[in-house]
Amino acid sequence: MKRMAIFFGIIILLYSVYYDLNKGTLRLLYKEATVATSQPLVNGNQRELSEEPVNRGEDPSSLSYVEMEVKPGDTVLSLVEDLLDGSIPVSIDQVITDFEELNDVPPAKIQIGKTYKIPNYQ
């Protein structure tokens, strides 16, 4: 009886590993994120872009931004990198500070489907 229970336990374990690797939730999330994220398009339907310079209240220098819609899998840093097509020329702390200043929302609280002002460092 003990051997039969161990046998069925192993069969259930192997099936669950097989199911998770082929049809599991991680694979579904990966496909959704891969399909949903793309490079920003100026005249496309996937992301809305509009460049408008904005002045900081206390700083005379201007900080330009681009309004982008957040898709599944996007982060503030990935949106800035997509916008620049490469590495970010400022520190990550500066990106976070500028994003919070433009949107009054911390980067960890962004929501899918909403449009945010992303700092443009070009």
Tab-separated table of C-alpha atoms in Angstrom:
chain	number	residue	atom	x	y	z
A	1	MET	CA	0.000	0.000	0.000
A	2	LYS	CA	2.860	2.355	0.818
A	3	ARG	CA	4.519	1.658	-2.541
A	4	MET	CA	1.293	2.394	-4.407
A	5	ALA	CA	0.887	5.741	-2.610
A	6	ILE	CA	4.496	6.686	-3.457
A	7	PHE	CA	3.943	5.624	-7.091
A	8	PHE	CA	0.811	7.769	-7.446
A	9	GLY	CA	2.549	10.653	-5.688
A	10	ILE	CA	5.402	10.525	-8.189
A	11	ILE	CA	2.944	10.337	-11.109
A	12	ILE	CA	1.064	13.407	-9.811
A	13	LEU	CA	4.333	15.280	-9.265
A	14	LEU	CA	5.581	14.494	-12.783
A	15	TYR	CA	2.259	15.513	-14.333
A	16	SER	CA	2.168	18.791	-12.422
A	17	VAL	CA	5.736	19.631	-13.514
A	18	TYR	CA	4.872	18.763	-17.121
A	19	TYR	CA	1.701	20.891	-17.013
A	20	ASP	CA	3.492	23.840	-15.420
A	21	LEU	CA	6.297	23.811	-17.995
A	22	ASN	CA	4.017	23.454	-21.036
A	23	LYS	CA	0.779	25.212	-20.107
A	24	GLY	CA	1.382	26.766	-16.713
A	25	THR	CA	0.806	30.311	-15.578
A	26	LEU	CA	4.398	31.465	-16.019
A	27	ARG	CA	4.357	30.607	-19.699
A	28	LEU	CA	1.011	32.393	-20.181
A	29	LEU	CA	2.323	35.527	-18.481
A	30	TYR	CA	5.481	35.428	-20.614
A	31	LYS	CA	3.467	35.216	-23.847
A	32	GLU	CA	1.160	38.042	-22.788
A	33	ALA	CA	4.040	40.310	-21.802
A	34	THR	CA	5.971	39.529	-24.988
A	35	VAL	CA	3.025	40.256	-27.235
A	36	ALA	CA	1.877	43.344	-25.338
A	37	THR	CA	5.166	45.233	-25.110
A	38	SER	CA	6.728	46.902	-28.112
A	39	GLN	CA	8.721	49.940	-29.138
A	40	PRO	CA	6.834	53.230	-28.873
A	41	LEU	CA	5.325	54.428	-32.122
A	42	VAL	CA	4.805	58.067	-32.984
A	43	ASN	CA	1.815	57.519	-35.283
A	44	GLY	CA	0.714	54.092	-34.051
A	45	ASN	CA	-2.136	52.699	-32.054
A	46	GLN	CA	-0.051	50.784	-29.532
A	47	ARG	CA	1.234	53.763	-27.547
A	48	GLU	CA	0.185	57.341	-27.499
A	49	LEU	CA	3.066	59.788	-27.658
A	50	SER	CA	2.952	63.523	-27.381
A	51	GLU	CA	6.032	65.555	-26.606
A	52	GLU	CA	5.442	68.651	-24.566
A	53	PRO	CA	8.109	70.538	-22.675
A	54	VAL	CA	7.173	71.303	-19.104
A	55	ASN	CA	8.894	73.654	-16.697
A	56	ARG	CA	9.746	72.566	-13.186
A	57	GLY	CA	8.258	74.849	-10.572
A	58	GLU	CA	11.503	75.543	-8.726
A	59	ASP	CA	14.028	74.930	-11.491
A	60	PRO	CA	14.288	77.279	-14.480
A	61	SER	CA	15.514	74.446	-16.721
A	62	SER	CA	12.821	72.560	-18.581
A	63	LEU	CA	12.144	68.858	-18.376
A	64	SER	CA	10.552	67.463	-21.504
A	65	TYR	CA	8.328	64.414	-21.293
A	66	VAL	CA	6.395	61.990	-23.439
A	67	GLU	CA	3.001	60.607	-22.498
A	68	MET	CA	2.970	56.812	-22.794
A	69	GLU	CA	0.362	54.183	-22.000
A	70	VAL	CA	1.574	51.398	-19.716
A	71	LYS	CA	1.250	47.872	-21.104
A	72	PRO	CA	1.668	44.589	-19.179
A	73	GLY	CA	5.307	44.033	-18.262
A	74	ASP	CA	6.296	47.691	-18.521
A	75	THR	CA	8.235	49.526	-15.832
A	76	VAL	CA	9.227	53.169	-15.665
A	77	LEU	CA	12.826	52.255	-16.500
A	78	SER	CA	11.814	50.068	-19.453
A	79	LEU	CA	9.624	52.878	-20.810
A	80	VAL	CA	12.511	55.374	-20.559
A	81	GLU	CA	14.882	52.888	-22.229
A	82	ASP	CA	12.353	52.257	-25.026
A	83	LEU	CA	12.015	55.984	-25.533
A	84	LEU	CA	15.793	56.481	-25.756
A	85	ASP	CA	16.526	53.266	-27.687
A	86	GLY	CA	19.406	52.494	-25.350
A	87	SER	CA	20.835	53.173	-21.950
A	88	ILE	CA	19.664	55.939	-19.655
A	89	PRO	CA	22.044	58.959	-19.495
A	90	VAL	CA	21.080	59.855	-15.892
A	91	SER	CA	20.967	57.900	-12.640
A	92	ILE	CA	18.031	55.689	-11.781
A	93	ASP	CA	17.325	57.875	-8.747
A	94	GLN	CA	16.994	60.888	-11.066
A	95	VAL	CA	14.552	58.990	-13.314
A	96	ILE	CA	12.449	58.058	-10.278
A	97	THR	CA	12.494	61.614	-8.939
A	98	ASP	CA	11.546	63.103	-12.325
A	99	PHE	CA	8.751	60.548	-12.827
A	100	GLU	CA	7.304	61.257	-9.388
A	101	GLU	CA	7.528	65.005	-10.031
A	102	LEU	CA	5.713	64.730	-13.357
A	103	ASN	CA	2.972	62.356	-12.228
A	104	ASP	CA	2.673	62.589	-8.424
A	105	VAL	CA	2.750	58.769	-8.413
A	106	PRO	CA	5.628	56.536	-7.271
A	107	PRO	CA	6.936	54.219	-10.020
A	108	ALA	CA	5.883	51.135	-8.049
A	109	LYS	CA	2.231	52.241	-8.224
A	110	ILE	CA	1.834	52.557	-12.020
A	111	GLN	CA	-1.185	50.757	-13.461
A	112	ILE	CA	-1.635	48.938	-16.756
A	113	GLY	CA	-3.697	50.877	-19.277
A	114	LYS	CA	-3.134	54.316	-17.755
A	115	THR	CA	-1.144	57.059	-19.466
A	116	TYR	CA	1.800	58.618	-17.608
A	117	LYS	CA	4.310	61.347	-18.373
A	118	ILE	CA	7.713	59.710	-18.967
A	119	PRO	CA	10.809	61.956	-18.697
A	120	ASN	CA	12.548	62.425	-22.048
A	121	TYR	CA	16.323	62.818	-21.644
A	122	GLN	CA	17.184	63.355	-25.315
